Short mmCIF file of C-alpha atoms and ligand atoms in Angstrom, two decimals:
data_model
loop_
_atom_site.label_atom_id
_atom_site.label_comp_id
_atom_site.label_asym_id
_atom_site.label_seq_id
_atom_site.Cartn_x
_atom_site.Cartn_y
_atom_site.Cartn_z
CA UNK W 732 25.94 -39.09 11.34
CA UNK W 733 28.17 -40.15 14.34
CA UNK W 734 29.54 -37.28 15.17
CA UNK W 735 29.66 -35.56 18.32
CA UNK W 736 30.02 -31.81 17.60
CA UNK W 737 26.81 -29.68 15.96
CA UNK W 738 26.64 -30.31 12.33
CA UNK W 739 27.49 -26.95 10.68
CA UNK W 740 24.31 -26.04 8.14
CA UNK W 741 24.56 -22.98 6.24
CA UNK W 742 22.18 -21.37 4.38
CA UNK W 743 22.25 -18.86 1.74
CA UNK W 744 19.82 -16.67 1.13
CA UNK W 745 16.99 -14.92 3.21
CA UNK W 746 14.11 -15.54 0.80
CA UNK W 747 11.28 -18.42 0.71
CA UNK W 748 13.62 -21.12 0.63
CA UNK W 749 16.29 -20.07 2.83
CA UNK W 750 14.32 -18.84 5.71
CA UNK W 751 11.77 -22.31 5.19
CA UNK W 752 14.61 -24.26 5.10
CA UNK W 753 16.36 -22.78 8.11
CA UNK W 754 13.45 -22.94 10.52
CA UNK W 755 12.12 -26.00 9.09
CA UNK W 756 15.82 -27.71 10.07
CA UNK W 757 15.84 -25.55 13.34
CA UNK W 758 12.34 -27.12 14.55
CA UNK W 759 13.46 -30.89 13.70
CA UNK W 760 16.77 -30.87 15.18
CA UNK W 761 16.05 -28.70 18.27
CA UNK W 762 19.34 -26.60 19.35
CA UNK W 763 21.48 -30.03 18.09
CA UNK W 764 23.15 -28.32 15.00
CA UNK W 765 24.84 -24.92 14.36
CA UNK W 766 22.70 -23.41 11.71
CA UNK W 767 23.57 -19.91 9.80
CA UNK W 768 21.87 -17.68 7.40
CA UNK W 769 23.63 -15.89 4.98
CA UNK W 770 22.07 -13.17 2.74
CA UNK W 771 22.51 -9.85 1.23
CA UNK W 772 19.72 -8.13 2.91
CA UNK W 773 18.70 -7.72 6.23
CA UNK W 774 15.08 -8.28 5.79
CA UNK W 775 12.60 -11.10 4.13
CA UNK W 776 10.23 -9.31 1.64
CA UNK W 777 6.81 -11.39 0.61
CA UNK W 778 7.15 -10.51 -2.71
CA UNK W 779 3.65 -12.33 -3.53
CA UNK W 780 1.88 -9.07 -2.54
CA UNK W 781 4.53 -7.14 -3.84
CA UNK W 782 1.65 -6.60 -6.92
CA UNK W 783 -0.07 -4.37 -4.26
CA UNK W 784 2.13 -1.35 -4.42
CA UNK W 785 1.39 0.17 -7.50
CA UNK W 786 -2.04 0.70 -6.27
CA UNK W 787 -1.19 2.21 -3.28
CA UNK W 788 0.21 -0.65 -0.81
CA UNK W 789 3.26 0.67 1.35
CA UNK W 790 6.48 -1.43 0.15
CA UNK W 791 7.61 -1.47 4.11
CA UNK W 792 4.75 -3.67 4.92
CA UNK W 793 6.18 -6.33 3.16
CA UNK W 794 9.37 -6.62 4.57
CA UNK W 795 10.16 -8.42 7.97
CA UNK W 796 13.45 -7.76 9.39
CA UNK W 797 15.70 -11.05 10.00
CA UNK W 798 17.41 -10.18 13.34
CA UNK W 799 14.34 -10.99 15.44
CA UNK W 800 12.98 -14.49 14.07
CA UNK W 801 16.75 -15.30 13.73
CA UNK W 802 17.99 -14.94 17.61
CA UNK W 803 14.10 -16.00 18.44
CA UNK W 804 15.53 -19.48 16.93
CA UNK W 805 19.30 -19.36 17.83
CA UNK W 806 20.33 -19.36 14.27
CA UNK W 807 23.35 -16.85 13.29
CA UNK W 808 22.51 -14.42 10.44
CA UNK W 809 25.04 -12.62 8.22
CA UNK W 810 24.29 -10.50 6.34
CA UNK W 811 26.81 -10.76 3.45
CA UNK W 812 27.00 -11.09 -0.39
CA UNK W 813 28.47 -14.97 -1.08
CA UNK W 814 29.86 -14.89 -4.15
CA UNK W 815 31.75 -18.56 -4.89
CA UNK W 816 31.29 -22.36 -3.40
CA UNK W 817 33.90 -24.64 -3.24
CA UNK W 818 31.98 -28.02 -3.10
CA UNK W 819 35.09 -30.21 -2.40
CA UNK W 820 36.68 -28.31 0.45
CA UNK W 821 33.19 -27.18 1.47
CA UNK W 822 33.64 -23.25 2.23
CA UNK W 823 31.57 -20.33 1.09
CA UNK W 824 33.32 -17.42 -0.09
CA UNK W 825 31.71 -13.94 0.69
CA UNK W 826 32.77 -10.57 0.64
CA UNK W 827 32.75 -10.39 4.28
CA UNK W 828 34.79 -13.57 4.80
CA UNK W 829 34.87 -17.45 4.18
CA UNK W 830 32.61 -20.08 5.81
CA UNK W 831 33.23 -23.69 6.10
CA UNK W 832 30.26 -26.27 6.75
CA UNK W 833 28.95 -29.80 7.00
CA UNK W 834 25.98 -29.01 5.10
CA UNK W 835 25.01 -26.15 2.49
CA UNK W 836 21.35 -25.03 1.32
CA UNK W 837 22.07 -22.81 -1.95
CA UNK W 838 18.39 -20.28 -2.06
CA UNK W 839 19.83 -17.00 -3.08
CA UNK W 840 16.67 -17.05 -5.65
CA UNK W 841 16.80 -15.79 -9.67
CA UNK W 842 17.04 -12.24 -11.01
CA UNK W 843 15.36 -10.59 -14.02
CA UNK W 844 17.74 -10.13 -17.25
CA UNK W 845 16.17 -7.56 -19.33
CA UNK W 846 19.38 -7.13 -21.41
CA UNK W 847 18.00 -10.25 -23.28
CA UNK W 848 15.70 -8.49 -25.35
CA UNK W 849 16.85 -5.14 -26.99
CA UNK W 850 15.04 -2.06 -25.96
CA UNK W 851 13.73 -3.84 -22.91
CA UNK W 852 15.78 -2.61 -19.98
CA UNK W 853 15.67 1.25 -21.63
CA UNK W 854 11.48 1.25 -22.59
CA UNK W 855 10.08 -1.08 -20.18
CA UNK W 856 8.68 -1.28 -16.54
CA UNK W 857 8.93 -4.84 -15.03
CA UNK W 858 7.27 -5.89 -12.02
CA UNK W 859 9.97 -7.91 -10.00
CA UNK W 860 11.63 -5.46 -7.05
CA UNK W 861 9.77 -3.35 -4.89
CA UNK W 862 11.30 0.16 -6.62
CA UNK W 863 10.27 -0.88 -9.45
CA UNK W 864 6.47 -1.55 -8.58
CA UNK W 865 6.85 2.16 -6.81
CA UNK W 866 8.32 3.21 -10.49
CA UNK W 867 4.84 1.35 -12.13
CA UNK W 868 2.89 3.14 -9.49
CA UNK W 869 4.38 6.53 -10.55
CA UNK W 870 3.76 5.62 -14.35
CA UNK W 871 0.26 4.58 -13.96
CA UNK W 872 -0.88 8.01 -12.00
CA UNK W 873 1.23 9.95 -14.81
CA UNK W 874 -1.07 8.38 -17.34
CA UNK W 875 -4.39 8.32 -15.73
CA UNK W 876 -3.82 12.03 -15.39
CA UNK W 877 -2.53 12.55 -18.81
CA UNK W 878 -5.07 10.28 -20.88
CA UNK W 879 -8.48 11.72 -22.05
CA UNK W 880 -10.51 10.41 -24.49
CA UNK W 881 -9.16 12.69 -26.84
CA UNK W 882 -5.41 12.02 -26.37
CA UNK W 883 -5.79 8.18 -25.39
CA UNK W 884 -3.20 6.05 -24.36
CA UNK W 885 -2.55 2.56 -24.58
CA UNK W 886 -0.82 0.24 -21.85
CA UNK W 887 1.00 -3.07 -23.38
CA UNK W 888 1.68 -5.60 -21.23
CA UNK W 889 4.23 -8.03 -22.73
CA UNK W 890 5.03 -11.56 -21.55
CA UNK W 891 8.57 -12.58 -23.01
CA UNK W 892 10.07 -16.40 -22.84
CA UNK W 893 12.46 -17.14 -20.33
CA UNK W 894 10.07 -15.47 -18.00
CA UNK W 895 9.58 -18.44 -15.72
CA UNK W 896 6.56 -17.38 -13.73
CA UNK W 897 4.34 -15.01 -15.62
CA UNK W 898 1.09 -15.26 -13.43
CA UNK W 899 2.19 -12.01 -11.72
CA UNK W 900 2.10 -10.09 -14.97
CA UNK W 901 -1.33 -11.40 -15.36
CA UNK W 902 -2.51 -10.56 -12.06
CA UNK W 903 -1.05 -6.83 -12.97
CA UNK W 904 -2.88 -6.00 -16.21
CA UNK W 905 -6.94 -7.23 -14.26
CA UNK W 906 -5.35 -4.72 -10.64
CA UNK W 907 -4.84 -2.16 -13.44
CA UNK W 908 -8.22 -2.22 -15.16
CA UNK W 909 -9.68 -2.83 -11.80
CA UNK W 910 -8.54 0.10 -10.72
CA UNK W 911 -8.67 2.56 -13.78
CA UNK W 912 -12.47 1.63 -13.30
CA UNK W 913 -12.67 1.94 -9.35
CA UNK W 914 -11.17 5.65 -10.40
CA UNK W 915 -13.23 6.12 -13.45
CA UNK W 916 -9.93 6.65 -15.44
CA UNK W 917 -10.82 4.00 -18.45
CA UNK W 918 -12.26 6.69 -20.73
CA UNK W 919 -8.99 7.25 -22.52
CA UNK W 920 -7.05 4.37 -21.90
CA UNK W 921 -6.49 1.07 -23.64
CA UNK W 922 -5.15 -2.13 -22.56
CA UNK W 923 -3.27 -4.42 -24.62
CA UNK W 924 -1.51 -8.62 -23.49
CA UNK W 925 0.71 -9.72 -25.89
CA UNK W 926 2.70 -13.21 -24.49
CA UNK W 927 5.16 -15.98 -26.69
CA UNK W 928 3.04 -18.48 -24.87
CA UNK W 929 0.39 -20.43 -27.07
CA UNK W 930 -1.85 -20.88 -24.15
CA UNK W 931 -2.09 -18.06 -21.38
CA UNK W 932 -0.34 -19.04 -18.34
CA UNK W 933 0.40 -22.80 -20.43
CA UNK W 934 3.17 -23.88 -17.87
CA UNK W 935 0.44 -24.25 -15.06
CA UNK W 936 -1.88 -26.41 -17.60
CA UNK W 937 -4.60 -26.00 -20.55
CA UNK W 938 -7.49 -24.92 -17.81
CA UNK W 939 -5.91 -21.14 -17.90
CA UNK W 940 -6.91 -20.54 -21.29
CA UNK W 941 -10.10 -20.46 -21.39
CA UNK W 942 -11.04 -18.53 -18.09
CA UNK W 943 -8.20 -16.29 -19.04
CA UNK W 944 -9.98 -15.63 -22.37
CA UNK W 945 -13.21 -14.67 -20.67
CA UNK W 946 -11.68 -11.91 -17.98
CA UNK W 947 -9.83 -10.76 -21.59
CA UNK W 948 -12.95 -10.36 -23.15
CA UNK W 949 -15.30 -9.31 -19.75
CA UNK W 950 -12.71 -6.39 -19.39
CA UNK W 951 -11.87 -5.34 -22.93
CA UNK W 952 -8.68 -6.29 -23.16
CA UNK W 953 -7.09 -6.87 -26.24
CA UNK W 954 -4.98 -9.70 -26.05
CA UNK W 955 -2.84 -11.97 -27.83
CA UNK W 956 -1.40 -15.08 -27.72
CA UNK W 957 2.49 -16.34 -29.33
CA UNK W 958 3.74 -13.06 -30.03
CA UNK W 959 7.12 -13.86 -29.40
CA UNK W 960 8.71 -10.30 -28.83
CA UNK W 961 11.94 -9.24 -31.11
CA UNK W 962 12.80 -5.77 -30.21
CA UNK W 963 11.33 -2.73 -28.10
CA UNK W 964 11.75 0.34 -29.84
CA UNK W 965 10.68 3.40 -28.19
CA UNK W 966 6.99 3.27 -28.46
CA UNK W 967 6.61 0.00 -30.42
CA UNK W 968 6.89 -3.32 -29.77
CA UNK W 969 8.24 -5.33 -32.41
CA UNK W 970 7.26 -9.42 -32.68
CA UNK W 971 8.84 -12.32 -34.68
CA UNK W 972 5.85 -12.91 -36.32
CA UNK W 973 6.16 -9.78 -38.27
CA UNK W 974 3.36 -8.02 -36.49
CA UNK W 975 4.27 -4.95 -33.87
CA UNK W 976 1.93 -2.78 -31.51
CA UNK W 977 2.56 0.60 -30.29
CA UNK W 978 2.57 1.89 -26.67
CA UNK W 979 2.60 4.72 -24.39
CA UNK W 980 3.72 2.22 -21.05
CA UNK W 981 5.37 -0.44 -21.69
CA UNK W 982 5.01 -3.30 -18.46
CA UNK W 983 6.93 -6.57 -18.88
CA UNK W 984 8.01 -9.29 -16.75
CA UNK W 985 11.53 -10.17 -18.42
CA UNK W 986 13.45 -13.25 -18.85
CA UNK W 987 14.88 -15.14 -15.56
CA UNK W 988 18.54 -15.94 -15.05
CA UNK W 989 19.82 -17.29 -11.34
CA UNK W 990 20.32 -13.89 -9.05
CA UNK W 991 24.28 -15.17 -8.47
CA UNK W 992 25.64 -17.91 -11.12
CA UNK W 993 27.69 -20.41 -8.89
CA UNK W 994 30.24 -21.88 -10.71
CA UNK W 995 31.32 -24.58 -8.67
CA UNK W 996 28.18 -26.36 -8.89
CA UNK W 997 26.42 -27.81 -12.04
CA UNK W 998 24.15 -25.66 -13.52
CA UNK W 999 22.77 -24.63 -16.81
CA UNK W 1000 23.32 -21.78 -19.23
CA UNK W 1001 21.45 -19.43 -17.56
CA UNK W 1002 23.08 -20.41 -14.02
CA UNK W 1003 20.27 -22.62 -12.44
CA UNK W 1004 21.76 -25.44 -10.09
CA UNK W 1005 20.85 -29.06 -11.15
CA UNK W 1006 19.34 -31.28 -8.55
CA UNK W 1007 18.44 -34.73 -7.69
CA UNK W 1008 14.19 -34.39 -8.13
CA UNK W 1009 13.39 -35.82 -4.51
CA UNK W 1010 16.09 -34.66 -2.03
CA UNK W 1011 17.03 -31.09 -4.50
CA UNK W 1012 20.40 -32.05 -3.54
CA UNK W 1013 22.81 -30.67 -6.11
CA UNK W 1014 23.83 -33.42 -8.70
CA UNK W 1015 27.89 -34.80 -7.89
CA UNK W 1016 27.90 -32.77 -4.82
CA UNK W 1017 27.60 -34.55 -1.45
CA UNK W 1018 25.68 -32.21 1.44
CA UNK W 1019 25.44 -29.69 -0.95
CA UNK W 1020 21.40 -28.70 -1.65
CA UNK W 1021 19.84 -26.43 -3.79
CA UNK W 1022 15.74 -24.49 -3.37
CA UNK W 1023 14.06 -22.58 -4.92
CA UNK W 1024 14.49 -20.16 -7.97
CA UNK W 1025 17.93 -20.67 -8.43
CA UNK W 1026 17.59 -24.37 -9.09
CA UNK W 1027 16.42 -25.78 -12.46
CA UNK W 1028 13.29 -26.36 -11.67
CA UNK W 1029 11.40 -24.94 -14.53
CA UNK W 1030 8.56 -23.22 -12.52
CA UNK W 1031 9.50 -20.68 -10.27
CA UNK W 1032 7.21 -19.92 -7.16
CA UNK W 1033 7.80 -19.15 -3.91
CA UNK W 1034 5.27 -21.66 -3.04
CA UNK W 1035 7.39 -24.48 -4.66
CA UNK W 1036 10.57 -22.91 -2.93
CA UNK W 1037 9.22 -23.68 0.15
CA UNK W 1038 7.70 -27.71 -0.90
CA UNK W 1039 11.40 -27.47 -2.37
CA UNK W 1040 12.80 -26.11 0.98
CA UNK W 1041 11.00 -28.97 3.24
CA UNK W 1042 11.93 -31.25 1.33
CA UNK W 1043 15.67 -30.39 1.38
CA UNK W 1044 16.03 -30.15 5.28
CA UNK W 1045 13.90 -32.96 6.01
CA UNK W 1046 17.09 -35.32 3.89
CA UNK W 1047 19.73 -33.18 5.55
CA UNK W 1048 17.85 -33.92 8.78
CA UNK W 1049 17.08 -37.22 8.16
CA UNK W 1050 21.24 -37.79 7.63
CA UNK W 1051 22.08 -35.91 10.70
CA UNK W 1052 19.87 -38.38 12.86
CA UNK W 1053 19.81 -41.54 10.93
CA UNK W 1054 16.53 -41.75 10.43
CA UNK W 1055 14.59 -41.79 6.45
CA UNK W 1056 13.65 -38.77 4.85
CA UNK W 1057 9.94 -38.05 5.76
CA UNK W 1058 9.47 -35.08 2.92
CA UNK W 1059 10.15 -35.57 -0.70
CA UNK W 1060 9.74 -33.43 -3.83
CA UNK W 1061 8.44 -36.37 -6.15
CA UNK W 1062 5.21 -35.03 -7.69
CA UNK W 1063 5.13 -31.59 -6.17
CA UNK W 1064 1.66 -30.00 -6.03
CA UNK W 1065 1.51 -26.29 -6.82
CA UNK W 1066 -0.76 -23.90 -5.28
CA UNK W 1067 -1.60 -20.58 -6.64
CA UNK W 1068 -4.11 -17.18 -6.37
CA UNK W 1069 -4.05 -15.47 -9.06
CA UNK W 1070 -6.05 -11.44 -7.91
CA UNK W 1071 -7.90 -9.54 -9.82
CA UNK W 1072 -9.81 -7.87 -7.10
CA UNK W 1073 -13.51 -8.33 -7.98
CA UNK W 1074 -12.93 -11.79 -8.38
CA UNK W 1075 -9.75 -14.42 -8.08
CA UNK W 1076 -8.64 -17.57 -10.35
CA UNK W 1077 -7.80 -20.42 -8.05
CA UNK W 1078 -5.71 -23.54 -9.05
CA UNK W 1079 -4.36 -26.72 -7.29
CA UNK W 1080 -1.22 -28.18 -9.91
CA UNK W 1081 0.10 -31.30 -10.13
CA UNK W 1082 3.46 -31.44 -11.70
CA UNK W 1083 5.19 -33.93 -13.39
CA UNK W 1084 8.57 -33.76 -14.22
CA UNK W 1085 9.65 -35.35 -17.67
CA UNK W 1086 13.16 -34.81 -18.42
CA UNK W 1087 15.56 -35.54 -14.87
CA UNK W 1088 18.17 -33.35 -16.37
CA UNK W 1089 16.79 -30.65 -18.17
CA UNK W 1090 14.14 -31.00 -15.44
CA UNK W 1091 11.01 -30.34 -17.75
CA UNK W 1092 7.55 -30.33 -15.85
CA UNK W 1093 4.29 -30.71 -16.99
CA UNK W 1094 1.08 -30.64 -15.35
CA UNK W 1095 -0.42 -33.66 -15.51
CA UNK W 1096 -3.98 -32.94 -16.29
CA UNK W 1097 -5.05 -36.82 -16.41
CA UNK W 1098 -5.37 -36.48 -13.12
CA UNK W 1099 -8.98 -34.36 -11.59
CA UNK W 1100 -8.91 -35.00 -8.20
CA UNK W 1101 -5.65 -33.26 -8.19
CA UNK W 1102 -5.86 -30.38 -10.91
CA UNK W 1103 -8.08 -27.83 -10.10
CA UNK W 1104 -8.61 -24.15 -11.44
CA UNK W 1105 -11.69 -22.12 -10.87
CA UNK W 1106 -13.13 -18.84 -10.11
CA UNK W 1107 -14.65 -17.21 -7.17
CA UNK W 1108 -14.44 -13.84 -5.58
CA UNK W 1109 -14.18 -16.33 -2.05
CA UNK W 1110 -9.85 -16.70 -3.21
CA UNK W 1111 -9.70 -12.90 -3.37
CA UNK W 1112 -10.16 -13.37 0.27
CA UNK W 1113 -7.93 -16.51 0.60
CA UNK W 1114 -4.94 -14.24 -1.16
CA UNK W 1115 -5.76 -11.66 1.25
CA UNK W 1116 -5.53 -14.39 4.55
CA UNK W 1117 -2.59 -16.16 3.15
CA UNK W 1118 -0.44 -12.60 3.10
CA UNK W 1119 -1.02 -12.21 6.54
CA UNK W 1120 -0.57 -15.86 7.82
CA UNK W 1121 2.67 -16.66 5.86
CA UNK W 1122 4.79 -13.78 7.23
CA UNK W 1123 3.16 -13.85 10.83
CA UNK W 1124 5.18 -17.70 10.96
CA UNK W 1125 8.47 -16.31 9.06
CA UNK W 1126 7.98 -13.47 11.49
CA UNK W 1127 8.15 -15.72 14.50
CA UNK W 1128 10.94 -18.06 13.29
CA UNK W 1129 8.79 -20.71 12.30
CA UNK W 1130 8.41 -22.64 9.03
CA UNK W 1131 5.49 -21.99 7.03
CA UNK W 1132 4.61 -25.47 6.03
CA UNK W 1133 4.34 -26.89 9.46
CA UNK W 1134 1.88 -26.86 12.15
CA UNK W 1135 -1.61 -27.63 12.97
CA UNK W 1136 -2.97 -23.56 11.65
CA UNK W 1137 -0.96 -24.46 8.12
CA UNK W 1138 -2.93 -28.43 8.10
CA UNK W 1139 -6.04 -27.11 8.99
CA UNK W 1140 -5.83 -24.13 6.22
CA UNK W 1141 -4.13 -26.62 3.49
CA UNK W 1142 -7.17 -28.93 4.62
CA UNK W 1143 -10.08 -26.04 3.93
CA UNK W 1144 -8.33 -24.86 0.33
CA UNK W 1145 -8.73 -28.60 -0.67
CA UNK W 1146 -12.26 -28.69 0.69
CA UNK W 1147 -13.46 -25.34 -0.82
CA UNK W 1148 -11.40 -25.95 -3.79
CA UNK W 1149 -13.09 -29.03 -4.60
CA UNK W 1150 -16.50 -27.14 -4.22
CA UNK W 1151 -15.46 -23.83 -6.01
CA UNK W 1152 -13.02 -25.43 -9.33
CA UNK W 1153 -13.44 -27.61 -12.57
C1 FAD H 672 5.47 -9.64 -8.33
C2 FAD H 672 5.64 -11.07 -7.95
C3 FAD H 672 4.55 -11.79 -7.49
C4 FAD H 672 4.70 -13.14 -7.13
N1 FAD H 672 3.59 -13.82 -6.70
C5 FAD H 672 3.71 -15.11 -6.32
C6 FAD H 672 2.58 -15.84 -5.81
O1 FAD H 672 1.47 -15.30 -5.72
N2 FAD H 672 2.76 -17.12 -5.44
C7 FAD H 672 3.97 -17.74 -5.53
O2 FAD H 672 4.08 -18.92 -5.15
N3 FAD H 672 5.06 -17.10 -6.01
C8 FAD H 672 4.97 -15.79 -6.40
N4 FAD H 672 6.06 -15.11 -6.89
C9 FAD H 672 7.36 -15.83 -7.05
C10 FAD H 672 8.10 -15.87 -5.73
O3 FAD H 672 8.23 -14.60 -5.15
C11 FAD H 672 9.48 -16.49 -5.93
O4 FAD H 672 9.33 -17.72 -6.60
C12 FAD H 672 10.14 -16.72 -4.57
O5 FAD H 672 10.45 -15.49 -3.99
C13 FAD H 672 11.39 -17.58 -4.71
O6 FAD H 672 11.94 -17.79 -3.44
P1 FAD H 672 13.52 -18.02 -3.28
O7 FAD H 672 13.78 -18.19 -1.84
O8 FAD H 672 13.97 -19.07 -4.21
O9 FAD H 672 14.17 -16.66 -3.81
P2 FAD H 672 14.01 -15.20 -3.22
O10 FAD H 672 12.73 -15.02 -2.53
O11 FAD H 672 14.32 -14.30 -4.38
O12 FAD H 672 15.16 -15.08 -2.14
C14 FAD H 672 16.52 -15.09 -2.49
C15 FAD H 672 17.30 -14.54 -1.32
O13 FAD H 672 18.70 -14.68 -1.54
C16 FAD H 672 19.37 -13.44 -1.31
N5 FAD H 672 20.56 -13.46 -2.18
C17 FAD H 672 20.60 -13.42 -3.53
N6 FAD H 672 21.86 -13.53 -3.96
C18 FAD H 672 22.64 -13.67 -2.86
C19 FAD H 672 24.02 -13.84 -2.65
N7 FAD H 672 24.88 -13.92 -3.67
N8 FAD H 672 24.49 -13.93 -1.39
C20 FAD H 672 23.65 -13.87 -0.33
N9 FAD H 672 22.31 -13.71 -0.46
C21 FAD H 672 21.81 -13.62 -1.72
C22 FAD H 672 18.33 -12.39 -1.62
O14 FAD H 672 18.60 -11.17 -0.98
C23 FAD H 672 17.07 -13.05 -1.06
O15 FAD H 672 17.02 -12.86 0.33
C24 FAD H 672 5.96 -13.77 -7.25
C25 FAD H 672 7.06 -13.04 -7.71
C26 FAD H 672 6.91 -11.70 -8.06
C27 FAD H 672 8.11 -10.93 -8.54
#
């Protein structure tokens, strides 16, 4: 670029992606380009340990406020709702105002649509804001108190499709059992998994399935697999496979739509924004990127939001100073914890994409050196470092994939992983 003002970069959204991509861009251009962060809150909540609250975690603990990391790195916040992009004149439109730019990062994230399934929004507790894990919490003490082994009660846990990352479900129903037995409350309560999917947790690979089936059976759970749900009626779950189970809490993760459709960019029904696979620049629209949940990448994870994230400023960088791109999102590799307490499931995932448009991934499983999932009580610990690493950089206005603490740590999960997985 041969231009001798600051580049203007905007950035929506003060989530993984926006807040990677923003400090990521701020640390490779120095002070050399006017960058500024627009979201609709004022804070950054790690949602990852988010699962904590119903068991007693305070929801505050989560949340790092964006003033501080933002002047720390000279980058303007705003906090604003944007609600339409005009790709050919380049402005964001907001409620507070309209905001030109060279560059745009799109990471406002996805959003939960429970209207999808009738009954679901009215009977069911999801999992996916912060009130609503305080809600759960309230639920679960209501029914540990209530339930005795002669008036049991039964907790369903329902996975629907369109969910697009239901490890956190998982994770919910082993905390739960965990702690109904840490409290000695299991006497009168039972614990049923229903999910559409044919394997459990299928979009990260076939190596779920079978530890997933063990924990199922070590804890009692009954649990089943390609129950595709219908309806929720008030204490029954009805399936499209004719079959239905009753319920006295209802806990679902529900269907995924993008958390603000854009309609000036291409996107698909459900408002995801298409990008190119290696740059996640938006398809047709020049200096216009997308990160994160809200594009069409089928798996959602904040982890992949911020590969996504890198790999987005690094091109925008790389354009800005003439140089090539030194980050791209080719064959991402996922990383993920999934906590039951006691123990953890571990797994390193190499995805694949198969279809550029629709932007299908699958894990490709040919390849052991790369996919990994195992089991040790040794990632219960990992989950535990990792939530107090991760915000400590967002805290200081620093990307979280960068540095020699984030090499040395990626280095040591690839070590112990290779010791500790199949
Ligand atoms: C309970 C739970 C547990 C999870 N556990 C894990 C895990 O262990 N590992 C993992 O990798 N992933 C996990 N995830 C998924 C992960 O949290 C998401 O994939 C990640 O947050 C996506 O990051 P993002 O930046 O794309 O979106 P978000 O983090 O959702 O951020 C979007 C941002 O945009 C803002 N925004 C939205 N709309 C607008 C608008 N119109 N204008 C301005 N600002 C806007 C929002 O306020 C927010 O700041 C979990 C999710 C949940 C719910």
């Amino acid at each position: 670029m041969n231009n001798k003002t600051s580049p203007r970069i905007l950035v929506l959204g003060g989530g993984f992606g926006g807040l990677e991509t923003a400090f990521y861009l701020r640390m490779r251009l120095g002070n050399w380009a006017d960058i500024t962060v627009i979201s609709d809150r004022d804070s950054f909540f790690f949602k990852p340990n988010s699962i904590y609250i119903p068991f007693g975690l305070d929801a505050e603990r989560l949340k790092i406020e964006l003033d501080g990391p933002m002047k720390r790195r000279n980058i303007r916040f705003i906090q604003t709702q944007a609600h339409q992009i005009d790709s050919i004149n380049k402005i964001v439109y907001t409620d507070a105002d309209k905001y030109p730019f060279d560059f745009l990062v799109v990471a406002t994230g996805a959003n939960t649509y429970p209207e999808e399934i009738p009954g679901l929004e009215e009977y069911g507790h999801d999992i996916w804001t912060p009130q609503g894990m305080m809600s759960l919490r309230g639920a679960f003490e209501d029914l540990a108190r209530e339930a005795s082994v002669s008036h049991p009660k039964r907790v369903l846990f329902m996975v629907p499709p369109n969910n697009k990352h239901a490890g956190p479900l998982y994770e919910m129903a082993f905390l739960f059992d965990s702690w109904l037995n840490k409290n000695n409350h299991h006497g009168g309560i039972d614990i049923v998994w229903t999910t559409y999917e044919k394997d459990y947790l299928q979009d990260f690979g076939n190596r779920f399935d079978p530890i997933i089936t063990e924990e199922f059976e070590r804890r009692n759970i009954t649990a089943y697999k390609d129950y595709e749900v219908e309806r929720v009626e008030p204490k029954e779950v009805v399936y499209k496979n004719g079959q239905s189970v009753t319920y006295d809490l209802l806990v679902s993760f529900p269907p995924y739509v993008a958390s603000t459709p854009f309609l000036g960019l291409p996107s698909d029904p459900r408002g995801f924004v298409t990008t190119y696979q290696e740059s996640r620049r938006v398809i047709e629209c020049p200096r216009i990127y997308a990160v994160g949940d809200i594009t069409n990448f089928p798996v959602k994870q904040a982890y992949l939001a911020v590969l996504q994230a890198d790999a987005a400023a690094e091109h925008i960088a790389a354009e800005i100073l003439d140089t090539e791109p030194k980050i791209k999102y080719n064959h991402p590799v996922s990383m993920y914890v999934l906590d039951e307490v006691d123990t953890a499931i571990f797994a390193q995932i190499p995805l694949e994409v198969k279809n550029f448009y629709q932007q299908t991934a699958e894990v490709n499983e040919a390849d052991p050196e790369a996919y990994r999932v195992g089991t040790s009580p040794v990632w219960h610990y990992g989950k535990k470092l990792l939530g107090l690493y991760l915000p400590q950089r967002f805290r200081a206005g620093k990307p979280l994939h960068s540095g020699l603490t984030w090499q040395g740590m990626e280095a040591g999960l690839k070590v112990i992983s290779q010791v500790l997985s199949s």
